[in-house]
Coordinates of N, CA and C and ligand atoms in Angstrom, one line a residue:
X9 N -56.5 23.0 -22.7 CA -56.7 21.5 -22.2 C -55.3 21.6 -20.5
X10 N -55.2 21.8 -19.2 CA -54.8 21.5 -18.3 C -53.3 21.3 -18.6
X11 N -52.4 21.4 -18.3 CA -51.0 21.8 -18.1 C -50.5 20.7 -16.8
X12 N -50.0 19.1 -17.1 CA -49.6 18.5 -16.2 C -47.9 18.5 -16.2
X13 N -47.6 19.7 -14.5 CA -46.1 19.9 -14.3 C -45.3 18.1 -13.7
X14 N -44.4 18.9 -14.7 CA -43.9 17.2 -13.7 C -42.0 18.0 -13.4
X15 N -42.2 17.4 -12.3 CA -40.6 17.5 -11.7 C -40.1 17.2 -11.0
X16 N -38.9 17.4 -12.0 CA -37.8 16.9 -12.0 C -36.2 17.2 -11.0
X17 N -35.5 17.0 -10.7 CA -34.9 17.0 -9.7 C -33.6 16.6 -10.0
X18 N -33.4 18.2 -10.9 CA -31.7 17.6 -11.7 C -30.8 19.6 -11.2
X19 N -29.1 18.4 -11.4 CA -28.9 20.6 -11.2 C -27.8 20.2 -13.1
X20 N -28.5 19.3 -13.7 CA -27.7 20.3 -15.5 C -29.1 20.4 -16.3
X21 N -28.2 21.6 -16.7 CA -29.9 22.4 -17.8 C -29.9 21.8 -18.7
X22 N -28.7 21.4 -19.4 CA -28.6 20.8 -20.1 C -30.4 19.2 -20.6
X23 N -30.3 18.1 -20.2 CA -31.1 17.4 -20.0 C -32.7 17.6 -19.6
X24 N -32.5 19.2 -18.7 CA -33.8 19.5 -18.6 C -34.3 20.1 -20.0
X25 N -33.8 20.6 -20.4 CA -33.5 21.4 -22.1 C -34.5 20.6 -23.2
X26 N -33.4 19.9 -22.0 CA -33.8 18.6 -24.1 C -35.2 17.6 -23.6
X27 N -35.2 17.9 -22.3 CA -36.8 17.2 -21.5 C -37.5 18.1 -22.0
X28 N -37.4 19.6 -22.0 CA -38.8 20.1 -22.3 C -38.9 19.8 -23.8
X29 N -37.9 19.6 -24.9 CA -37.9 19.6 -25.5 C -39.2 19.1 -26.7
X30 N -38.9 17.4 -25.3 CA -39.2 16.2 -26.2 C -40.6 15.8 -25.2
X31 N -40.8 17.0 -24.8 CA -42.3 16.5 -23.7 C -43.8 16.5 -25.7
X32 N -44.5 16.0 -24.7 CA -46.1 16.0 -25.9 C -46.5 17.9 -25.1
X33 N -47.6 17.5 -25.4 CA -48.2 18.6 -25.2 C -49.6 18.5 -24.0
X34 N -49.6 19.4 -23.3 CA -50.5 18.8 -22.4 C -48.9 18.6 -21.1
X35 N -47.6 18.1 -21.2 CA -46.7 18.4 -20.1 C -45.8 19.1 -20.0
X36 N -45.7 19.9 -18.8 CA -44.4 20.8 -18.5 C -43.5 20.2 -16.9
X37 N -42.2 20.4 -17.7 CA -41.2 19.9 -17.0 C -40.3 21.2 -16.1
X38 N -40.5 21.2 -14.8 CA -40.3 22.0 -14.0 C -38.9 21.2 -13.4
X39 N -37.6 22.3 -13.5 CA -36.6 21.6 -12.0 C -37.0 22.2 -10.8
X40 N -36.7 20.8 -9.8 CA -37.3 20.9 -8.1 C -35.1 20.9 -8.0
X41 N -35.1 21.8 -6.7 CA -34.4 22.0 -5.9 C -33.7 20.9 -4.9
X42 N -32.9 20.3 -4.2 CA -33.2 19.8 -3.6 C -32.4 19.8 -3.1
X43 N -30.7 20.8 -3.5 CA -29.6 20.9 -2.9 C -29.4 19.4 -3.3
X44 N -28.1 19.2 -3.5 CA -27.0 18.3 -4.0 C -27.1 16.4 -3.7
X45 N -27.7 16.0 -4.7 CA -28.0 14.5 -3.8 C -26.8 14.2 -4.0
X46 N -26.3 12.9 -3.2 CA -25.3 12.1 -3.5 C -25.5 10.6 -4.1
X47 N -25.3 10.9 -5.1 CA -24.9 9.5 -6.2 C -24.0 8.4 -5.3
X48 N -24.7 7.5 -4.1 CA -24.2 6.4 -4.4 C -24.6 5.2 -4.9
X49 N -24.8 4.9 -5.3 CA -25.8 4.1 -6.3 C -24.3 3.7 -6.6
X50 N -24.9 2.0 -7.9 CA -23.5 1.5 -8.4 C -24.1 1.1 -10.3
X51 N -25.9 1.8 -10.0 CA -26.5 1.3 -11.3 C -27.1 2.8 -11.6
X52 N -27.6 3.0 -12.9 CA -28.1 3.8 -13.1 C -29.7 3.8 -12.4
X53 N -30.4 2.7 -12.2 CA -31.5 2.3 -12.1 C -31.4 3.0 -10.2
X54 N -30.5 3.2 -8.7 CA -30.6 2.8 -7.5 C -30.5 5.0 -7.7
X55 N -29.8 5.4 -8.8 CA -29.0 6.9 -9.1 C -29.9 7.6 -9.1
X56 N -31.4 7.4 -10.1 CA -32.4 7.7 -11.0 C -33.0 7.7 -9.9
X57 N -33.1 6.3 -8.2 CA -34.2 6.8 -7.2 C -34.0 7.1 -6.2
X58 N -32.6 7.8 -6.4 CA -31.8 8.4 -4.8 C -32.5 9.5 -5.9
X59 N -31.8 10.3 -6.5 CA -33.1 11.8 -6.9 C -34.8 11.8 -7.4
X60 N -35.4 10.7 -7.3 CA -36.4 11.2 -7.4 C -37.1 11.1 -6.7
X61 N -36.2 10.4 -5.3 CA -37.0 10.2 -3.8 C -36.3 11.3 -3.1
X62 N -35.6 12.4 -3.7 CA -34.8 13.2 -3.1 C -36.7 14.5 -3.5
X63 N -36.4 14.3 -4.4 CA -37.9 15.3 -4.7 C -38.8 15.8 -3.8
X64 N -39.1 14.1 -3.0 CA -40.4 13.6 -2.8 C -40.4 14.7 -1.2
X65 N -39.6 15.9 -0.9 CA -39.8 16.7 0.2 C -40.4 17.4 0.0
X66 N -40.6 18.1 -1.5 CA -41.2 19.1 -1.9 C -42.6 19.1 -2.9
X67 N -42.2 17.6 -3.3 CA -43.9 16.7 -4.3 C -43.9 16.0 -3.9
X68 N -45.5 15.6 -4.1 CA -46.2 14.7 -3.8 C -46.0 13.3 -5.0
X69 N -45.0 14.0 -5.7 CA -45.1 12.6 -6.8 C -43.2 13.9 -8.0
X70 N -41.7 13.3 -8.2 CA -40.8 13.6 -8.8 C -40.5 12.9 -9.1
X71 N -39.9 12.9 -10.1 CA -38.8 12.7 -11.6 C -37.3 13.0 -10.9
X72 N -36.6 12.0 -10.6 CA -34.6 11.7 -11.2 C -34.4 11.0 -12.5
X73 N -33.2 11.5 -12.3 CA -33.2 11.2 -14.2 C -31.0 10.6 -14.0
X74 N -30.9 9.6 -13.9 CA -29.4 8.8 -13.8 C -29.0 8.7 -15.7
X75 N -28.4 9.0 -15.6 CA -27.5 9.0 -17.6 C -26.4 8.3 -17.2
X76 N -25.8 8.1 -18.1 CA -24.5 8.2 -18.7 C -23.8 6.9 -20.0
X77 N -22.9 6.6 -20.1 CA -21.8 6.4 -21.9 C -21.4 5.2 -21.2
X78 N -22.2 3.8 -22.1 CA -20.8 3.0 -21.3 C -20.4 2.2 -22.6
X79 N -19.0 1.7 -22.4 CA -18.6 1.6 -23.8 C -17.3 0.4 -23.7
X80 N -17.8 0.0 -24.7 CA -17.7 -1.9 -24.2 C -15.7 -2.3 -24.3
X81 N -15.2 -1.1 -25.3 CA -13.8 -1.3 -24.7 C -13.5 -1.5 -23.6
X82 N -14.0 -0.6 -23.0 CA -13.7 0.2 -21.4 C -14.3 -1.1 -20.4
X83 N -15.3 -2.2 -20.7 CA -15.9 -2.5 -19.9 C -17.2 -2.5 -19.3
X84 N -17.1 -1.5 -19.5 CA -18.5 -0.2 -19.8 C -18.2 0.9 -19.5
X85 N -17.4 0.6 -19.0 CA -16.7 2.9 -18.8 C -17.2 3.3 -19.2
X86 N -17.5 5.1 -18.8 CA -17.2 5.4 -17.5 C -18.8 5.5 -16.8
X87 N -19.5 4.8 -17.7 CA -20.8 4.2 -17.2 C -21.4 5.6 -16.1
X88 N -22.0 4.8 -14.8 CA -23.1 5.7 -13.9 C -21.9 6.8 -13.8
X89 N -20.0 7.1 -13.5 CA -19.4 7.6 -13.0 C -18.8 8.6 -14.2
X90 N -19.9 8.3 -15.3 CA -19.3 9.5 -16.4 C -19.4 11.0 -16.7
X91 N -20.3 11.3 -15.8 CA -19.7 13.4 -15.3 C -19.1 13.2 -14.1
X92 N -18.5 11.9 -13.5 CA -17.5 12.3 -12.2 C -15.9 12.2 -13.1
X93 N -16.1 11.8 -15.1 CA -14.9 10.8 -15.5 C -13.6 12.1 -15.7
X94 N -13.9 13.5 -15.4 CA -13.9 14.4 -15.7 C -14.5 16.0 -15.5
X95 N -13.5 17.0 -15.5 CA -14.3 18.2 -14.7 C -14.3 18.7 -15.9
X96 N -14.6 19.1 -16.6 CA -15.6 19.3 -18.2 C -15.9 18.7 -19.0
X97 N -16.0 19.4 -19.8 CA -17.2 18.6 -21.2 C -15.8 17.5 -21.9
X98 N -14.8 18.7 -22.2 CA -14.0 19.1 -22.8 C -13.3 17.6 -22.3
X99 N -12.5 18.1 -21.5 CA -11.1 16.9 -19.9 C -12.5 15.3 -20.5
X100 N -13.0 15.1 -19.9 CA -14.1 14.5 -19.8 C -13.6 13.7 -21.5
X101 N -14.1 14.1 -23.1 CA -14.1 13.5 -23.8 C -12.3 13.0 -24.5
X102 N -11.5 14.2 -23.6 CA -10.2 14.2 -24.5 C -9.4 12.9 -23.5
X103 N -10.5 12.2 -22.4 CA -9.8 11.6 -21.2 C -10.5 9.9 -21.9
X104 N -11.7 10.2 -23.1 CA -11.8 8.7 -23.3 C -11.3 8.7 -24.3
X105 N -11.5 9.6 -24.9 CA -10.5 9.3 -26.7 C -9.2 8.7 -26.8
X106 N -8.7 8.7 -25.2 CA -6.9 8.9 -24.6 C -6.9 7.6 -24.6
X107 N -7.8 7.3 -24.0 CA -8.5 5.7 -23.4 C -8.3 5.0 -24.0
X108 N -9.1 5.1 -25.4 CA -9.7 4.5 -26.6 C -8.2 4.6 -28.1
X109 N -6.8 4.9 -27.3 CA -6.3 5.1 -28.3 C -6.1 4.3 -29.3
X110 N -6.2 3.6 -30.7 CA -5.6 2.7 -32.1 C -6.8 1.7 -31.0
X111 N -7.2 2.2 -30.8 CA -9.0 -0.1 -29.9 C -10.0 0.5 -31.1
X112 N -9.6 -0.9 -31.5 CA -10.7 -1.0 -32.2 C -11.8 -1.9 -31.5
X113 N -13.0 -3.3 -31.8 CA -14.3 -2.1 -32.0 C -14.6 -0.7 -31.1
X114 N -15.0 0.1 -31.1 CA -15.4 1.1 -30.5 C -16.7 1.0 -30.2
X115 N -17.5 0.4 -30.0 CA -18.8 0.2 -30.2 C -19.3 0.5 -28.2
X116 N -20.1 1.5 -28.8 CA -20.7 2.1 -26.6 C -22.1 1.9 -27.3
X117 N -22.6 2.5 -26.0 CA -24.2 2.6 -25.7 C -24.0 4.1 -24.3
X118 N -25.5 4.6 -24.9 CA -25.8 6.3 -23.7 C -26.6 5.2 -23.3
X119 N -27.7 5.6 -21.9 CA -28.2 4.9 -20.9 C -28.4 5.6 -20.4
X120 N -30.3 5.7 -20.4 CA -30.7 6.4 -19.3 C -31.8 5.8 -18.5
X121 N -32.1 6.5 -16.9 CA -32.3 5.7 -16.7 C -33.5 6.8 -15.7
X122 N -34.9 6.7 -15.8 CA -35.9 7.6 -15.1 C -36.9 7.6 -14.2
X123 N -37.0 7.2 -13.4 CA -37.5 7.1 -11.9 C -38.4 8.2 -11.5
X124 N -40.2 7.4 -11.5 CA -40.7 8.6 -10.9 C -41.0 7.8 -9.3
X125 N -41.2 8.6 -8.7 CA -41.1 8.4 -7.1 C -43.1 8.7 -7.2
X126 N -42.8 8.4 -6.2 CA -44.2 9.7 -5.0 C -44.5 8.6 -3.8
X127 N -45.4 9.7 -2.9 CA -45.3 9.7 -1.6 C -46.5 8.6 -0.9
X128 N -45.3 7.5 -0.4 CA -46.4 6.0 -0.4 C -46.3 5.2 -1.5
X129 N -46.2 6.2 -2.2 CA -45.8 4.0 -3.0 C -44.8 4.1 -4.1
X130 N -44.8 3.0 -4.6 CA -43.3 2.5 -5.2 C -42.5 3.5 -5.7
X131 N -42.0 3.0 -6.9 CA -40.8 4.2 -7.2 C -40.8 3.2 -8.4
X132 N -40.8 3.5 -9.4 CA -41.1 3.6 -10.8 C -39.0 3.9 -12.1
X133 N -39.0 2.6 -12.2 CA -38.2 2.4 -13.6 C -38.1 2.3 -15.4
X134 N -37.7 3.7 -15.8 CA -38.3 3.9 -17.2 C -36.6 4.0 -17.5
X135 N -36.5 2.9 -18.7 CA -34.7 3.3 -18.8 C -35.0 3.4 -21.5
X136 N -34.3 3.5 -21.5 CA -33.5 3.8 -22.4 C -32.7 4.2 -23.0
X137 N -32.0 2.9 -24.1 CA -30.9 2.5 -24.7 C -30.1 3.5 -25.9
X138 N -29.2 3.7 -26.3 CA -29.7 4.1 -27.8 C -27.4 3.9 -28.0
X139 N -27.8 2.7 -29.4 CA -25.9 1.5 -29.6 C -25.2 3.1 -30.4
X140 N -24.5 3.2 -30.2 CA -23.8 3.5 -31.7 C -22.0 3.1 -31.6
X141 N -21.4 4.1 -32.0 CA -19.6 4.6 -32.2 C -19.1 5.4 -31.2
X142 N -18.0 5.3 -30.6 CA -16.6 6.5 -31.1 C -16.2 7.0 -32.0
X143 N -16.3 8.3 -32.2 CA -15.1 8.5 -33.3 C -14.4 8.8 -32.2
X144 N -13.6 9.0 -33.5 CA -11.9 9.3 -32.8 C -11.1 10.8 -33.2
X145 N -12.4 11.7 -33.5 CA -12.1 13.1 -33.0 C -13.8 14.3 -32.7
X146 N -13.2 14.8 -31.4 CA -15.3 15.8 -31.8 C -15.8 15.9 -32.9
X147 N -17.1 16.1 -33.3 CA -17.0 16.3 -34.4 C -18.8 17.1 -34.2
X148 N -18.9 17.8 -34.5 CA -20.3 19.3 -34.3 C -20.6 20.0 -32.7
X149 N -21.2 21.5 -32.2 CA -21.5 21.8 -31.7 C -22.9 21.9 -30.6
X150 N -23.6 21.0 -30.9 CA -24.7 21.1 -30.2 C -24.9 20.4 -28.8
X151 N -25.6 20.0 -27.9 CA -26.1 18.6 -27.3 C -25.2 19.2 -25.9
X152 N -25.3 17.9 -25.7 CA -24.2 17.7 -24.7 C -22.9 17.2 -24.4
X153 N -22.1 17.4 -24.0 CA -21.8 15.4 -23.0 C -20.6 15.3 -23.7
X154 N -21.0 14.1 -24.0 CA -19.7 12.8 -24.8 C -20.6 13.0 -26.2
X155 N -22.0 14.1 -26.9 CA -22.1 14.2 -28.4 C -21.8 15.2 -29.0
X156 N -20.4 15.1 -28.9 CA -19.6 15.5 -29.7 C -18.4 14.2 -31.0
X157 N -18.4 12.9 -29.4 CA -17.9 11.5 -29.8 C -18.9 11.1 -30.2
X158 N -20.2 10.9 -30.2 CA -20.4 9.6 -29.7 C -21.6 9.6 -31.5
X159 N -21.7 8.8 -32.4 CA -22.3 8.4 -33.1 C -23.2 6.9 -34.1
X160 N -24.5 7.5 -34.0 CA -25.7 6.5 -32.9 C -26.0 5.8 -34.5
X161 N -25.9 4.3 -34.2 CA -25.8 3.7 -35.1 C -26.8 3.7 -36.4
X162 N -28.1 4.3 -36.3 CA -29.5 4.5 -36.2 C -29.5 6.0 -37.5
X163 N -28.3 6.4 -36.6 CA -27.9 7.8 -37.9 C -27.7 6.8 -39.3
X164 N -27.5 8.9 -40.5 CA -26.7 8.7 -41.0 C -25.0 9.2 -40.7
X165 N -24.3 9.3 -40.2 CA -23.0 8.4 -40.1 C -22.9 10.5 -39.1
X166 N -23.7 10.8 -38.3 CA -23.6 12.4 -37.7 C -23.7 12.1 -36.4
X167 N -22.6 13.1 -36.0 CA -22.6 12.9 -33.9 C -24.1 13.4 -33.8
X168 N -23.9 13.0 -32.3 CA -25.3 13.4 -31.3 C -25.1 15.3 -32.1
X169 N -23.8 15.8 -31.7 CA -24.5 16.9 -31.6 C -24.1 18.1 -32.4
X170 N -24.6 16.7 -33.5 CA -24.0 17.1 -35.6 C -26.0 17.3 -35.6
X171 N -26.7 16.7 -35.0 CA -28.0 16.5 -34.8 C -28.9 18.0 -34.0
X172 N -30.4 18.5 -34.7 CA -31.1 19.6 -34.1 C -31.4 18.0 -32.8
X173 N -31.6 19.1 -32.1 CA -32.9 18.6 -30.2 C -34.0 17.4 -31.0
X174 N -34.0 17.8 -32.0 CA -35.3 16.7 -32.1 C -34.6 14.9 -33.0
X175 N -34.1 15.7 -33.9 CA -33.0 14.7 -34.2 C -32.6 13.1 -33.2
X176 N -32.3 13.8 -32.4 CA -31.3 13.1 -31.6 C -32.2 12.5 -30.3
X177 N -33.4 13.4 -30.3 CA -34.7 13.1 -29.4 C -34.6 11.7 -29.6
X178 N -34.8 12.2 -31.0 CA -36.1 10.5 -31.6 C -35.6 9.4 -31.2
X179 N -34.4 9.3 -31.5 CA -33.7 8.0 -30.8 C -32.4 8.1 -29.9
X180 N -32.6 9.0 -29.2 CA -31.5 9.1 -27.9 C -32.6 8.4 -26.7
X181 N -31.2 7.7 -25.7 CA -31.6 7.5 -24.6 C -32.7 8.1 -24.3
X182 N -32.3 9.5 -24.0 CA -33.8 10.1 -22.7 C -34.9 10.8 -23.7
X183 N -34.2 10.5 -24.9 CA -35.7 10.5 -25.6 C -37.0 8.8 -25.1
X184 N -35.8 7.5 -25.5 CA -37.1 7.1 -25.7 C -37.0 6.2 -23.5
X185 N -36.9 6.7 -23.2 CA -36.8 7.1 -21.7 C -38.1 7.4 -21.3
X186 N -37.9 8.6 -21.5 CA -39.1 10.1 -21.6 C -40.3 9.4 -22.0
X187 N -40.5 7.7 -23.3 CA -41.5 8.5 -23.8 C -42.5 6.9 -23.3
X188 N -40.8 6.2 -23.3 CA -42.1 4.9 -22.0 C -42.6 6.2 -20.2
X189 N -42.2 6.4 -19.3 CA -42.6 7.2 -19.5 C -44.0 7.7 -19.1
X190 N -44.3 8.4 -19.9 CA -45.3 9.2 -20.3 C -46.1 8.3 -21.4
X191 N -46.1 7.2 -21.8 CA -47.1 6.1 -22.2 C -47.6 6.2 -20.3
X192 N -46.4 5.6 -19.5 CA -46.6 5.3 -18.9 C -48.3 6.6 -17.9
X193 N -47.5 8.1 -18.2 CA -48.5 8.5 -16.9 C -49.9 9.1 -18.1
X194 N -50.0 8.5 -19.5 CA -50.9 8.9 -19.9 C -52.4 7.4 -19.5
X195 N -51.4 6.5 -19.1 CA -51.9 5.1 -19.1 C -52.5 5.5 -17.7
X196 N -52.4 5.9 -16.7 CA -52.7 5.5 -15.3 C -53.9 7.1 -14.9
X197 N -54.6 6.5 -14.3 CA -56.1 7.6 -13.5 C -54.6 8.0 -12.9
X198 N -54.2 7.1 -12.0 CA -53.5 7.5 -10.5 C -51.8 8.1 -10.5
X199 N -52.5 9.3 -11.1 CA -50.8 10.8 -11.7 C -50.7 11.5 -12.0
X200 N -50.3 12.1 -12.2 CA -51.3 13.3 -12.7 C -51.4 14.6 -11.7
X201 N -53.1 14.2 -11.1 CA -53.3 15.5 -10.5 C -53.1 15.2 -9.1
X202 N -52.4 14.6 -8.2 CA -51.7 14.7 -7.2 C -50.7 15.3 -6.7
X203 N -50.1 16.6 -7.6 CA -48.5 17.5 -7.4 C -49.2 18.6 -6.6
X204 N -47.9 18.9 -5.3 CA -48.1 20.6 -5.0 C -47.7 20.1 -3.8
Ligands
ITT1 P1 -28.2 15.8 -12.3 O1 -28.4 17.1 -11.6 O2 -29.4 15.1 -12.8 O3 -27.7 13.9 -12.1 P2 -25.7 15.0 -14.4 O4 -24.5 16.1 -15.3 O5 -24.9 14.8 -12.5 O6 -27.1 16.6 -13.4 P3 -25.8 12.5 -14.2 O7 -25.1 11.9 -13.1 O8 -26.8 11.2 -15.2 O9 -26.5 13.5 -14.5 O10 -24.6 12.5 -15.6 C1 -25.2 12.3 -16.4 C2 -23.7 12.6 -17.3 O11 -23.4 11.2 -18.4 C3 -23.5 13.9 -18.0 O12 -23.4 14.7 -17.0 C4 -23.4 13.8 -19.5 O13 -21.6 13.9 -19.2 C5 -22.8 12.3 -20.0 N1 -24.1 12.2 -20.5 C6 -25.6 12.2 -19.7 N2 -26.5 12.1 -21.0 C7 -25.8 12.3 -22.1 C8 -26.0 12.6 -23.6 O14 -27.9 12.5 -23.9 N3 -25.5 13.8 -24.3 C9 -24.0 13.6 -24.4 N4 -23.8 13.4 -22.3 C10 -24.8 12.6 -21.7

């Protein structure tokens, strides 16, 4: 069986590893290094597209992924600024918990948008979301980013950081966006063989 290689523009090795572990047989993810892509968009869609299109420099087909956490009580913040909310994962979590001190309810959602760009073609977008709540203290050591304080509604009370990669991916924003992308790739005879 031949393997279809998908190039993803990212500097985030956790994202890459999650996607690699969730792709079905027959697909492989590789990192496309096109240098820093400035995230000037105001939506996940815009930023994902910017990253994917930057990848067309090296590949006929390229993927970009933008994701983040939207907290209802904070009017959707940090949103597209999730990465820029602090200098490290612990600093970002500390800032978030500080802002939510004494705040109820603590509903939030993770969003991922994957963009699929093709030379000379339109850029397609695939969105995945997962609803949950922000806990009052971090819990768990798996995953990355805000995982220790995000408890998905569809789970059993554990945070994403207390789940295995497969458990998280089964219900996560990234898993869902990826499933939509894979469905598109499978239904398309116009994709998959023109890369390189
Ligand atoms: P790129 O190079 O792909 O842009 P990045 O880390 O800058 O990597 P984003 O701009 O998409 O990625 O920012 C996503 C941030 O949102 C990420 O750094 C985390 O803080 C947070 N985040 C996204 N997905 C997450 C997840 O599954 N679990 C926890 N935090 C997540």
